[in-house]
PDB file of C-alpha atoms and ligand atoms in Angstrom:
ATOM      1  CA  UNK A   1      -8.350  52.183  17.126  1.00  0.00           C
ATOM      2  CA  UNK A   2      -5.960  49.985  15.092  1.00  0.00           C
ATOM      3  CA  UNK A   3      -3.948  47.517  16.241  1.00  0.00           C
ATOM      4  CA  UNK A   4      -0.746  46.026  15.497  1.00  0.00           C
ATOM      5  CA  UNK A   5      -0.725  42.170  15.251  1.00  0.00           C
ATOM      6  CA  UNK A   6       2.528  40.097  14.935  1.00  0.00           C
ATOM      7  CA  UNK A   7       3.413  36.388  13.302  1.00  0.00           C
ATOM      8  CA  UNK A   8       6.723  35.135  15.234  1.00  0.00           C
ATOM      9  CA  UNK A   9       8.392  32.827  12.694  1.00  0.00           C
ATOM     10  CA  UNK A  10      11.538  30.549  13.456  1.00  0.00           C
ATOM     11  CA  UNK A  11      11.840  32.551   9.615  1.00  0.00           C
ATOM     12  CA  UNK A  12      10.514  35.714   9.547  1.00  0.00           C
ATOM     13  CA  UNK A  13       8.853  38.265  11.833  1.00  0.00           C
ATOM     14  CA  UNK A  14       5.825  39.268  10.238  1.00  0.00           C
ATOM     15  CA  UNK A  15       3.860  42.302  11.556  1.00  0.00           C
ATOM     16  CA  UNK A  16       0.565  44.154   9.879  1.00  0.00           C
ATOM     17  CA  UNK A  17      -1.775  47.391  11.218  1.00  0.00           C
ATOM     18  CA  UNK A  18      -5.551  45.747  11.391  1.00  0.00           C
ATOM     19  CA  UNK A  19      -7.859  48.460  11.529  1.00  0.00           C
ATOM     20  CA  UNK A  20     -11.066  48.321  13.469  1.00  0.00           C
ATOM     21  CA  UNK A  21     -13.082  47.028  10.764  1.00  0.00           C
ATOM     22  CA  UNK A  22     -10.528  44.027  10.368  1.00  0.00           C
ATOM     23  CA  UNK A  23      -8.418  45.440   7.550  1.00  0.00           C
ATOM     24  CA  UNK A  24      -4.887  45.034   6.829  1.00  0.00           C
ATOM     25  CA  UNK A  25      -3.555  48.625   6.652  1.00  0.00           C
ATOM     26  CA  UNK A  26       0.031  48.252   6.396  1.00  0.00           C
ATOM     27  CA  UNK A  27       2.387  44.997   6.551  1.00  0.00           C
ATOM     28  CA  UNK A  28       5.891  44.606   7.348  1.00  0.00           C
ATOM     29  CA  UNK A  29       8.470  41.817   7.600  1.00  0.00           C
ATOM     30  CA  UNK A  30      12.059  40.740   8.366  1.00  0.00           C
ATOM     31  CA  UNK A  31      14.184  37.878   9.511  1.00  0.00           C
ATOM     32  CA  UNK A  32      14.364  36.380  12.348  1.00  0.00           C
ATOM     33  CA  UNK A  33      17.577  36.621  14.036  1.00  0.00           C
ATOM     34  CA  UNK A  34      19.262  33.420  12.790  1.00  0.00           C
ATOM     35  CA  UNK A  35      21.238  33.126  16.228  1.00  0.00           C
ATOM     36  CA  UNK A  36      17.742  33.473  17.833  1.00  0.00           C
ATOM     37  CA  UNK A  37      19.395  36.283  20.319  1.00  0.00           C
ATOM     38  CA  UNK A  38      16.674  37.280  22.542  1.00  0.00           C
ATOM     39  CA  UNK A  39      17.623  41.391  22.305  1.00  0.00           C
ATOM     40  CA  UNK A  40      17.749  41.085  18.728  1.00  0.00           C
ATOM     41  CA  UNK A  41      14.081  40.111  18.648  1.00  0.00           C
ATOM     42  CA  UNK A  42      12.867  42.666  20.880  1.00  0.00           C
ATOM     43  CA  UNK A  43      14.759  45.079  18.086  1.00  0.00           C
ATOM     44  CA  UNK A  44      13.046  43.632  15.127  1.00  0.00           C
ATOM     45  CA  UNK A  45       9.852  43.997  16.834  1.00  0.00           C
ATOM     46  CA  UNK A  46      10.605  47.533  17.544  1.00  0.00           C
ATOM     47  CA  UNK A  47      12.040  48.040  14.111  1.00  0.00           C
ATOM     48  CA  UNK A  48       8.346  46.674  12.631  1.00  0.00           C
ATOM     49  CA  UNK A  49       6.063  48.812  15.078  1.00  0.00           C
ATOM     50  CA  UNK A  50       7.919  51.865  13.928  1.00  0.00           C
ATOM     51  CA  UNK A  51       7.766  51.294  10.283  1.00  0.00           C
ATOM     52  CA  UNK A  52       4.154  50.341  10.646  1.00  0.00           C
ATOM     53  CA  UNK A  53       3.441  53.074  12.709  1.00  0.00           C
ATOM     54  CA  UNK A  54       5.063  56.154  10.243  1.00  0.00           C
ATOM     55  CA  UNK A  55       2.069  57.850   8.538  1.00  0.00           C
ATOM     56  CA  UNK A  56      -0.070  56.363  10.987  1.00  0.00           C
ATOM     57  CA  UNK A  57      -1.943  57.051  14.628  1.00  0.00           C
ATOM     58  CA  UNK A  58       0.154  55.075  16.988  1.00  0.00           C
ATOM     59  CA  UNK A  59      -1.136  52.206  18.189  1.00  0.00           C
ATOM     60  CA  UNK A  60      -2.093  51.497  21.781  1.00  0.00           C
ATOM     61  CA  UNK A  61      -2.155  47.713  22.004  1.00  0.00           C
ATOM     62  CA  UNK A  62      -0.158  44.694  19.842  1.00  0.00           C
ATOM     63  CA  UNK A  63      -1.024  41.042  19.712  1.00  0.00           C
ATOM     64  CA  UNK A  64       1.253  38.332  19.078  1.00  0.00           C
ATOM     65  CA  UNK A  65       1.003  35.025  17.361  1.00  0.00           C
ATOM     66  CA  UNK A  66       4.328  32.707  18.613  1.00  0.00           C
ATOM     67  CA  UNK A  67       4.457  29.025  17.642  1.00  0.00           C
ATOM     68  CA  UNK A  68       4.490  27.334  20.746  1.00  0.00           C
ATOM     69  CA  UNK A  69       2.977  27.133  24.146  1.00  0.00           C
ATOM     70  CA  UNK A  70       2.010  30.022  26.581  1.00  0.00           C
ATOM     71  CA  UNK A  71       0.879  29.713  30.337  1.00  0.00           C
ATOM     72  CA  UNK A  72      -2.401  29.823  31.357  1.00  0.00           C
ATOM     73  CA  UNK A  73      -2.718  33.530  31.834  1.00  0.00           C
ATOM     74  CA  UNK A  74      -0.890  33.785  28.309  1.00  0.00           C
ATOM     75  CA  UNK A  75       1.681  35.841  29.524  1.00  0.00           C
ATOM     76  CA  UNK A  76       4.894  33.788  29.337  1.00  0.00           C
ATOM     77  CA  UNK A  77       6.102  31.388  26.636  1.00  0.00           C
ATOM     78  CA  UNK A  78       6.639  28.037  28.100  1.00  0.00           C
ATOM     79  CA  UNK A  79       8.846  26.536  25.053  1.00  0.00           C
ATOM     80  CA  UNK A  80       8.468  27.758  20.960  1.00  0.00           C
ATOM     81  CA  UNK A  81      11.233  25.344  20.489  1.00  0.00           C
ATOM     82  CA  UNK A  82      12.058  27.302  16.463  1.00  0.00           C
ATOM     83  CA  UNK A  83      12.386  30.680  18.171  1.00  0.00           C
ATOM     84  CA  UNK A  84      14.767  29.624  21.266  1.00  0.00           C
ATOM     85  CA  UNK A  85      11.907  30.374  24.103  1.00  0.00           C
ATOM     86  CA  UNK A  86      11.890  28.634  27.136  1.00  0.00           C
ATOM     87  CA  UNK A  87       9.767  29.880  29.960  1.00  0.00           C
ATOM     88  CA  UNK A  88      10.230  33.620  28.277  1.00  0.00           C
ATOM     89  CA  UNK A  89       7.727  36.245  30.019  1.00  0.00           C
ATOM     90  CA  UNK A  90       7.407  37.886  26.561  1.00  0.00           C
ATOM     91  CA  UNK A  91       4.154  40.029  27.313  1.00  0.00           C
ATOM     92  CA  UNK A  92       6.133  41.990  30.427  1.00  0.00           C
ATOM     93  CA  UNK A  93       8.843  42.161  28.208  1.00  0.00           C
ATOM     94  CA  UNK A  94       7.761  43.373  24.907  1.00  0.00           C
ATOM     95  CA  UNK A  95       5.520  45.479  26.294  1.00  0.00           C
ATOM     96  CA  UNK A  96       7.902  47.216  28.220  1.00  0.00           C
ATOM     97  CA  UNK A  97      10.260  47.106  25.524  1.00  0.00           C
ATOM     98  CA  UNK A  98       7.228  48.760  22.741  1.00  0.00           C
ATOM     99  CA  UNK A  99       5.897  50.961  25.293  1.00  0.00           C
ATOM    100  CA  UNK A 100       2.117  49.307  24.770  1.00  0.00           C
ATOM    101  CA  UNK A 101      -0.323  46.341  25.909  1.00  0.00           C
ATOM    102  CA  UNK A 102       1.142  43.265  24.257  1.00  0.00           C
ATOM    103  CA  UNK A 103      -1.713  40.148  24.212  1.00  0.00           C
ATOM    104  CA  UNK A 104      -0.093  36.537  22.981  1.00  0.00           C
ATOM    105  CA  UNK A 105      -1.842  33.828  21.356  1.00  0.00           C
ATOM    106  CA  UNK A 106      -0.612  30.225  19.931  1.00  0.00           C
ATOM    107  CA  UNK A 107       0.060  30.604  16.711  1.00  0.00           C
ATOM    108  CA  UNK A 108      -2.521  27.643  15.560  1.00  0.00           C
ATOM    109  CA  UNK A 109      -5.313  29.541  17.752  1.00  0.00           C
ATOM    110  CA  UNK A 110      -4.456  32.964  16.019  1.00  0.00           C
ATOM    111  CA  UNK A 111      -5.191  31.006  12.909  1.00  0.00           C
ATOM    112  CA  UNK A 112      -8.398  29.782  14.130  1.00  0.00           C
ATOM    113  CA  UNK A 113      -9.739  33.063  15.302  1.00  0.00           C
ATOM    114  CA  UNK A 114      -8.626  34.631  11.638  1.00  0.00           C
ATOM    115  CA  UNK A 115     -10.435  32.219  10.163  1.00  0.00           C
ATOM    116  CA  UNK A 116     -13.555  32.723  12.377  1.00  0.00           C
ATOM    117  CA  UNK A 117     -13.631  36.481  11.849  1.00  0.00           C
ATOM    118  CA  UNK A 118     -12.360  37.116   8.391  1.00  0.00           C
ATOM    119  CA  UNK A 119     -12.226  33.307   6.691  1.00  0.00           C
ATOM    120  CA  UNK A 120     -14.827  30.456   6.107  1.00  0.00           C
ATOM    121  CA  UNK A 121     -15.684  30.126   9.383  1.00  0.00           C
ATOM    122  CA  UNK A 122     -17.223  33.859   9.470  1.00  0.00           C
ATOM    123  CA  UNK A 123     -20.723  33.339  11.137  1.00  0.00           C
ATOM    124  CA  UNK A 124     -20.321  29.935  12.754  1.00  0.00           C
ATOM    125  CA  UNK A 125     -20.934  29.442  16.484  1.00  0.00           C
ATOM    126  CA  UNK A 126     -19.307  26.127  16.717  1.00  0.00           C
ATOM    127  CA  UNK A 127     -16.822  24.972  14.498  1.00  0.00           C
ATOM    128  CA  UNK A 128     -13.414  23.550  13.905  1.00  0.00           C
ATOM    129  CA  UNK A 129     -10.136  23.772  11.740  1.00  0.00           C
ATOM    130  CA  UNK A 130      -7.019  22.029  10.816  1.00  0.00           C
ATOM    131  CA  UNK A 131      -3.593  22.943   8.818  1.00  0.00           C
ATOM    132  CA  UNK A 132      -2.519  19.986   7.184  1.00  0.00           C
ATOM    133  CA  UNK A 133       1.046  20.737   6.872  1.00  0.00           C
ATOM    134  CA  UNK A 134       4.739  19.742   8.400  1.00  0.00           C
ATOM    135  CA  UNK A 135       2.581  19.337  11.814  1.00  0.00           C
ATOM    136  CA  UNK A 136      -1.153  18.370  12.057  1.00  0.00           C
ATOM    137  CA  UNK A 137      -2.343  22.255  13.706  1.00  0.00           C
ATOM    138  CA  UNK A 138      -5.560  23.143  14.215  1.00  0.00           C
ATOM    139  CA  UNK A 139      -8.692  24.793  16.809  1.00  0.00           C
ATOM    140  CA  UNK A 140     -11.582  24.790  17.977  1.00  0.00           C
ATOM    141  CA  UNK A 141     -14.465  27.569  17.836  1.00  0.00           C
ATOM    142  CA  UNK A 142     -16.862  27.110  20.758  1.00  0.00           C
ATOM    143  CA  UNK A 143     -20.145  29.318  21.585  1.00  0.00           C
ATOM    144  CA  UNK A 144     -18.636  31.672  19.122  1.00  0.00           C
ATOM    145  CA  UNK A 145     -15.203  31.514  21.030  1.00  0.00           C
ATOM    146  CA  UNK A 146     -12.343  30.697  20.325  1.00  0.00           C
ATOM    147  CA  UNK A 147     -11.888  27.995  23.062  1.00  0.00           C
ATOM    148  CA  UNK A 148      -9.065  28.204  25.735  1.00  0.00           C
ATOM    149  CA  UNK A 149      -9.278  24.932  27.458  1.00  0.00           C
ATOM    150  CA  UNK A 150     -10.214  24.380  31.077  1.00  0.00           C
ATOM    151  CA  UNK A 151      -6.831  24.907  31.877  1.00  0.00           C
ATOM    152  CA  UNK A 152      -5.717  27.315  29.569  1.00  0.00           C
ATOM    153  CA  UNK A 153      -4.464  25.004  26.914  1.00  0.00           C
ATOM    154  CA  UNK A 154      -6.883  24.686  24.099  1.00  0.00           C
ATOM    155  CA  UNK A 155      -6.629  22.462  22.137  1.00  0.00           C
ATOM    156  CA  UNK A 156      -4.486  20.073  20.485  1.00  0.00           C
ATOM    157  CA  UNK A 157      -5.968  18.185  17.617  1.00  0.00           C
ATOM    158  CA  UNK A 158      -2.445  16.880  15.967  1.00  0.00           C
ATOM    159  CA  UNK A 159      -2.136  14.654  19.377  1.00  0.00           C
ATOM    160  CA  UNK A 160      -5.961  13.328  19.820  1.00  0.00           C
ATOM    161  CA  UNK A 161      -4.124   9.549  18.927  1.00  0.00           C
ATOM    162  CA  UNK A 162      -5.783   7.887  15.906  1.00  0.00           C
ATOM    163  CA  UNK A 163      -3.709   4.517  15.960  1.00  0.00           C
ATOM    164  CA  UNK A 164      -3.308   3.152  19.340  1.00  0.00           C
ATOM    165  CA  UNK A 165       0.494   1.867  18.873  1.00  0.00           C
ATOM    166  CA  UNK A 166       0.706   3.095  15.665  1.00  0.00           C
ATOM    167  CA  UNK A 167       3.736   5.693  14.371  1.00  0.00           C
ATOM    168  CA  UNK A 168       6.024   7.281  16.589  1.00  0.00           C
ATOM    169  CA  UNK A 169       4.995  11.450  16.864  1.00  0.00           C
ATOM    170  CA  UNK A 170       7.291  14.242  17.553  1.00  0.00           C
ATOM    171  CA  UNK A 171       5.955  14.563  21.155  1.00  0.00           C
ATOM    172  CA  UNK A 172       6.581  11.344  22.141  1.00  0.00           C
ATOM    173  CA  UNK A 173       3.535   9.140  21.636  1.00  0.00           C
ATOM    174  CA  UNK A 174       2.315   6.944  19.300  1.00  0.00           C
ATOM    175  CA  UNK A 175      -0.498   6.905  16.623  1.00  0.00           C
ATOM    176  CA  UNK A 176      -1.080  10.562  16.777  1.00  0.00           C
ATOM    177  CA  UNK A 177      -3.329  11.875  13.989  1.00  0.00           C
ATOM    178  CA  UNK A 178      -0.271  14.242  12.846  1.00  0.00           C
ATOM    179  CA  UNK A 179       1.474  11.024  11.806  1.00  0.00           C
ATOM    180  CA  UNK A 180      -1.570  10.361   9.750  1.00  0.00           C
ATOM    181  CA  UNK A 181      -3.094  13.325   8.523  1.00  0.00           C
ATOM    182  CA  UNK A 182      -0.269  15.869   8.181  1.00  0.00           C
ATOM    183  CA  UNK A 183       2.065  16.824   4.780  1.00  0.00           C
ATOM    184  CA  UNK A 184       4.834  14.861   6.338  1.00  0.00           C
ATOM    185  CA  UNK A 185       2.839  11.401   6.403  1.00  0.00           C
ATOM    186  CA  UNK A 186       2.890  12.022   2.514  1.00  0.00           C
ATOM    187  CA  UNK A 187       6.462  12.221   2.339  1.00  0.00           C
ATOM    188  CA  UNK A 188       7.298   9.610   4.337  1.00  0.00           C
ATOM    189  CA  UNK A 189       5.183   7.190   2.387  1.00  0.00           C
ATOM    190  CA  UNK A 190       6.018   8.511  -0.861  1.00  0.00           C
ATOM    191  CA  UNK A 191       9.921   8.845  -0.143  1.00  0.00           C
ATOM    192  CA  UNK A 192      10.767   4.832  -1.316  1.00  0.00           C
ATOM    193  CA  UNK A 193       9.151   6.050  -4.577  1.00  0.00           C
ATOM    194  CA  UNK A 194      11.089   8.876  -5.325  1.00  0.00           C
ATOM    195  CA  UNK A 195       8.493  11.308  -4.273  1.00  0.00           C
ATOM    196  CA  UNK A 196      10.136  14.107  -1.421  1.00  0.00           C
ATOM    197  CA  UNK A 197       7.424  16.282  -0.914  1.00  0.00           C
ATOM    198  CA  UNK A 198       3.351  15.936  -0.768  1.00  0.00           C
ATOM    199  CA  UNK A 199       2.405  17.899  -3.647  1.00  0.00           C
ATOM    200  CA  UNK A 200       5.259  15.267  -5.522  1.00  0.00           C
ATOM    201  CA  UNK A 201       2.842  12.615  -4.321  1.00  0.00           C
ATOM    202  CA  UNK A 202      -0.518  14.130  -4.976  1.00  0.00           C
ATOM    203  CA  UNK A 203       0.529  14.797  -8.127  1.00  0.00           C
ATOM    204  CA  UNK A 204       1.456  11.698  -9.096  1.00  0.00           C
ATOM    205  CA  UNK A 205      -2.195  10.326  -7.544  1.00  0.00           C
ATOM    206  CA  UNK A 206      -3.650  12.949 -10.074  1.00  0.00           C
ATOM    207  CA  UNK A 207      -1.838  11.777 -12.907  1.00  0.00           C
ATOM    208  CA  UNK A 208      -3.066   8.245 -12.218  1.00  0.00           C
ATOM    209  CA  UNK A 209       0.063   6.196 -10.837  1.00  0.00           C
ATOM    210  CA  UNK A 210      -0.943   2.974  -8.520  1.00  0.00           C
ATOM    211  CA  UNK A 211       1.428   3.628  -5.937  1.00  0.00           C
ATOM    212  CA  UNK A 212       0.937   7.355  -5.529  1.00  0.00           C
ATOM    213  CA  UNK A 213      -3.226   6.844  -5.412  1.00  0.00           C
ATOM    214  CA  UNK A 214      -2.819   3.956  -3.164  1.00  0.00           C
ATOM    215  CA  UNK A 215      -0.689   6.348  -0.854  1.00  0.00           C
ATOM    216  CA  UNK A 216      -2.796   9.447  -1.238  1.00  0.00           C
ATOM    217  CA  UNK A 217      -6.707   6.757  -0.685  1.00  0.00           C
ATOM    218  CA  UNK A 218      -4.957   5.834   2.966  1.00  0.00           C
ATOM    219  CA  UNK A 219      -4.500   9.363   3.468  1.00  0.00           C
ATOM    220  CA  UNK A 220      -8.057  10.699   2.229  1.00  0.00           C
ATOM    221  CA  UNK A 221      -8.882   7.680   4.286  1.00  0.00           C
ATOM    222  CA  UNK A 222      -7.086   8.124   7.651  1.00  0.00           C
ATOM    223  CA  UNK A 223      -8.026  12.270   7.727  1.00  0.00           C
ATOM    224  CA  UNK A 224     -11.744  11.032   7.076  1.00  0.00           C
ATOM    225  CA  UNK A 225     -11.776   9.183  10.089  1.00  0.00           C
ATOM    226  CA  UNK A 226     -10.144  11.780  12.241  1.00  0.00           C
ATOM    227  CA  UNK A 227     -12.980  14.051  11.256  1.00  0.00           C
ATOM    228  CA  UNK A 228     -15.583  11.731  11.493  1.00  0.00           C
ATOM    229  CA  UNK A 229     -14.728  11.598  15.185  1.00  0.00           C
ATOM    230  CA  UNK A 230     -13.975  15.090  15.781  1.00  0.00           C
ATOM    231  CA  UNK A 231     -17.849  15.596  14.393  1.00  0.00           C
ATOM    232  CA  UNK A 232     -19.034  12.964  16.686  1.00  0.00           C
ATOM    233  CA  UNK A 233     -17.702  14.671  19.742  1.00  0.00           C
ATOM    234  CA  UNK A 234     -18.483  18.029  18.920  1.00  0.00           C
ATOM    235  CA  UNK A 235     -21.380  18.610  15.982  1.00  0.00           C
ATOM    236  CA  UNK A 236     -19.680  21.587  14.340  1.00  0.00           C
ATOM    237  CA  UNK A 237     -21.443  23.330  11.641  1.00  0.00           C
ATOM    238  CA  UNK A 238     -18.385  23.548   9.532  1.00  0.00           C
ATOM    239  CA  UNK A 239     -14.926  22.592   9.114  1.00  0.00           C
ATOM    240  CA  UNK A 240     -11.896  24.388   7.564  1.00  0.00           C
ATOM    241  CA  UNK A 241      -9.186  22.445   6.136  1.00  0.00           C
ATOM    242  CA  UNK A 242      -6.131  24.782   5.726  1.00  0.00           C
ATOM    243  CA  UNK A 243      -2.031  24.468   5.284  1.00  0.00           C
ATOM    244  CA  UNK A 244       0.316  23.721   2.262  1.00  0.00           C
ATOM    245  CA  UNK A 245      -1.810  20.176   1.538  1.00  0.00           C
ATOM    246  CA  UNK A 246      -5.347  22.056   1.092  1.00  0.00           C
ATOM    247  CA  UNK A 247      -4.180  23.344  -2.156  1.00  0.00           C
ATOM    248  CA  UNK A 248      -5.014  20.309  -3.979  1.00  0.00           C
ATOM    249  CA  UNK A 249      -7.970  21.846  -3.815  1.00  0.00           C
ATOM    250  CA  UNK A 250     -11.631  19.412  -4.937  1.00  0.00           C
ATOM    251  CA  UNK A 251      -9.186  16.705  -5.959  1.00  0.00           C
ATOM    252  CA  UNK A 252      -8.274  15.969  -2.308  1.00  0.00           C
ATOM    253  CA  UNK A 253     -11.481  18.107  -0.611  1.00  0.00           C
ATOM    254  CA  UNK A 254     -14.542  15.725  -2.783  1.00  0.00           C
ATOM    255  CA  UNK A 255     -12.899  12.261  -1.211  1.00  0.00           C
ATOM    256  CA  UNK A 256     -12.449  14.234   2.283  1.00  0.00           C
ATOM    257  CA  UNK A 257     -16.053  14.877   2.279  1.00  0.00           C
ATOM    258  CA  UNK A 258     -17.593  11.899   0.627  1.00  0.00           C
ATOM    259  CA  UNK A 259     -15.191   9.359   3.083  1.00  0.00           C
ATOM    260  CA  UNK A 260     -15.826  11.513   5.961  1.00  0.00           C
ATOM    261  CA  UNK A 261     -20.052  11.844   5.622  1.00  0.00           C
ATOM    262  CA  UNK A 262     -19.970   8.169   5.169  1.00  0.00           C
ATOM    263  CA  UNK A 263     -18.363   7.220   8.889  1.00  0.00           C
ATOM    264  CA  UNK A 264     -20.033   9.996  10.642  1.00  0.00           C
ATOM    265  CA  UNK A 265     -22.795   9.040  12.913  1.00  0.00           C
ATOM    266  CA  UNK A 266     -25.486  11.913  12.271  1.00  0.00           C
ATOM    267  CA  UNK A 267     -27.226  11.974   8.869  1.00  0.00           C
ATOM    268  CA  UNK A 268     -26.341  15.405   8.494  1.00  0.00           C
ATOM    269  CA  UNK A 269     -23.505  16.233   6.075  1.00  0.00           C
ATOM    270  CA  UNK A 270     -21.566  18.730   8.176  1.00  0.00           C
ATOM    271  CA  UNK A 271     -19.850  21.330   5.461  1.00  0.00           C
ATOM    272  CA  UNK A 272     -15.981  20.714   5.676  1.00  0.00           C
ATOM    273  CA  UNK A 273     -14.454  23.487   3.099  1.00  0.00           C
ATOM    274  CA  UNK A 274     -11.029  24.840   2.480  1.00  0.00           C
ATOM    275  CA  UNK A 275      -9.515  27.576   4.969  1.00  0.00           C
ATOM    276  CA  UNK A 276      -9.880  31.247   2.935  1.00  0.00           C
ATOM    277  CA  UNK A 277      -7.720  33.552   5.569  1.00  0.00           C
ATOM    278  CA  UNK A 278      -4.474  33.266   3.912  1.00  0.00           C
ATOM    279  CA  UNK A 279      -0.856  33.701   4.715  1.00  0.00           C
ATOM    280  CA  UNK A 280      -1.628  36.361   6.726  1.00  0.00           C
ATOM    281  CA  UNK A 281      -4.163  34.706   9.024  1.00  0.00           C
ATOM    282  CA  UNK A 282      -1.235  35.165  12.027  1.00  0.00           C
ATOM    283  CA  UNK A 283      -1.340  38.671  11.763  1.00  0.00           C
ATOM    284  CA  UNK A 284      -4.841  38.869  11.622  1.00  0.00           C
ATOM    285  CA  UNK A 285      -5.484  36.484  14.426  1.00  0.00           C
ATOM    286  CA  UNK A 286      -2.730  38.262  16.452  1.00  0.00           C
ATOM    287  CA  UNK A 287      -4.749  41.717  16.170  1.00  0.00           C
ATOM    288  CA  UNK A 288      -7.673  40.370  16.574  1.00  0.00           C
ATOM    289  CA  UNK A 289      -7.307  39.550  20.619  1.00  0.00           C
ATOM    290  CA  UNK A 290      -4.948  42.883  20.949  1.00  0.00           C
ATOM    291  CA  UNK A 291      -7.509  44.538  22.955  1.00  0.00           C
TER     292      UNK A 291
HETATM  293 ZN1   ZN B 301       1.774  13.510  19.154  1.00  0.00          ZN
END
């Protein structure tokens, strides 16, 4: 039977029907309630499932991707900071509220197990991804699983800290790879030089300017390194790089590799390849563990 899988954006509420086979059916989506009222999201929700339901079989069961963290029986939402949740037991809730079984996921893991099912990671057992973009997101595919944690946490790859004392991250630490690896390190660096955004600065590194390729080596350079270690701790047979940065495409992907295969302790060349899922890799992810 189809299900319905959602994509809770501090932006939009995105919602598609995944049929059994995997397939988007249907997709839907509307704003999120600027004033982040709680009632108004259980409405849009409601609003989406209806719309996605008309001409359809109604569905039984709707996952839900929300950007933040979830207890360890993924039932409540701890804090998703964009959306206004704090300790919000939105499975109870919503499935109250939709009349169905509502399963939640992290919105990074829900990318992870797209990837695994429909993207380049199709037919690994063990492998990993990142999204290089305002944050540094990312999983973890273990024995063909999307892995959970010990503890019900997963994992967190933007905060595995890359320079001890280095650059102050959003969660309070410093050094943490996201300062390093993520679209907003490129801004940063490139802001004195006129460049706002990290497409501004690989673009400039493309065209050849000094500044911009010395900027854009330290990246290729610093992301290398996180991966090397990542494939020293965990062997995976491949690794998808996704997010707003990936689209450079072979212009940032060939140093990635070539940097990364270098520091890496096995003389294997694990294959580290661009994410394929898409936009829609919430909503797919999101289905996918609506059971
Ligand atoms: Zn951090």
């Amino acid at each position: 039977m189809a299900k319905i899988g959602f994509d809770i954006g501090g932006t939009n509420i995105a919602a598609g029907l995944i049929s059994d086979e995997g397939t988007l059916l249907k997709k839907g989506s509307l704003p999120f309630p600027q004033d982040k009222d709680f009632e108004k999201v259980l409405s849009t929700c409601e609003q989406l499932v209806k719309a996605l339901e008309e001409g359809n079989e109604p569905v039984e069961s709707v996952g839900v991707a929300v950007p933040g963290s979830l207890d360890a029986t993924a039932s409540i939402v701890l804090n998703a900071f964009n959306l206004g949740f704090c300790n919000t037991p939105l499975k109870d809730i919503l499935a109250e509220r939709l009349g169905k079984k509502v399963f939640l996921i992290n919105d990074a893991d829900a990318a992870v197990l797209a990837e695994h099912r429909i993207g380049s990671l199709k037919g690994c057992t063990d492998a990993f991804m990142i999204t290089l973009g305002t944050g540094l997101g990312g999983g973890l595919i273990l024995n063909d699983k999307l892995y959970r944690g010990g503890r019900g946490h997963g994992s967190e790859p933007g905060h595995l800290i890359l320079y001890n004392g280095g650059r102050r991250c959003t969660c309070g630490n410093d050094g943490c790879a996201e300062c390093y690896c993520s679209a907003t390190r490129l801004v940063t660096d490139g802001k004195s030089y006129g460049w706002t955004t990290a497409k501004a600065v690989i673009d400039a590194a493309k065209a050849g300017d000094d500044f911009a390729t010395a900027i854009f080596n330290k990246y290729v350079d610093d992301i290398s390194s996180y991966l090397a270690s990542v494939i020293n701790l965990l062997d995976p047979e491949r690794i998808a790089i996704g997010g707003g940065v990936s689209a450079a495409g072979d212009f940032l992907m060939t140093p990635i590799r070539e940097n990364t295969w270098r520091k890496v302790f096995f003389n294997e060349r694990t294959d580290i390849v661009i994410a394929t899922a898409g936009n829609d890799a919430g909503i797919y992810g999101a289905a996918f563990i609506a059971e």
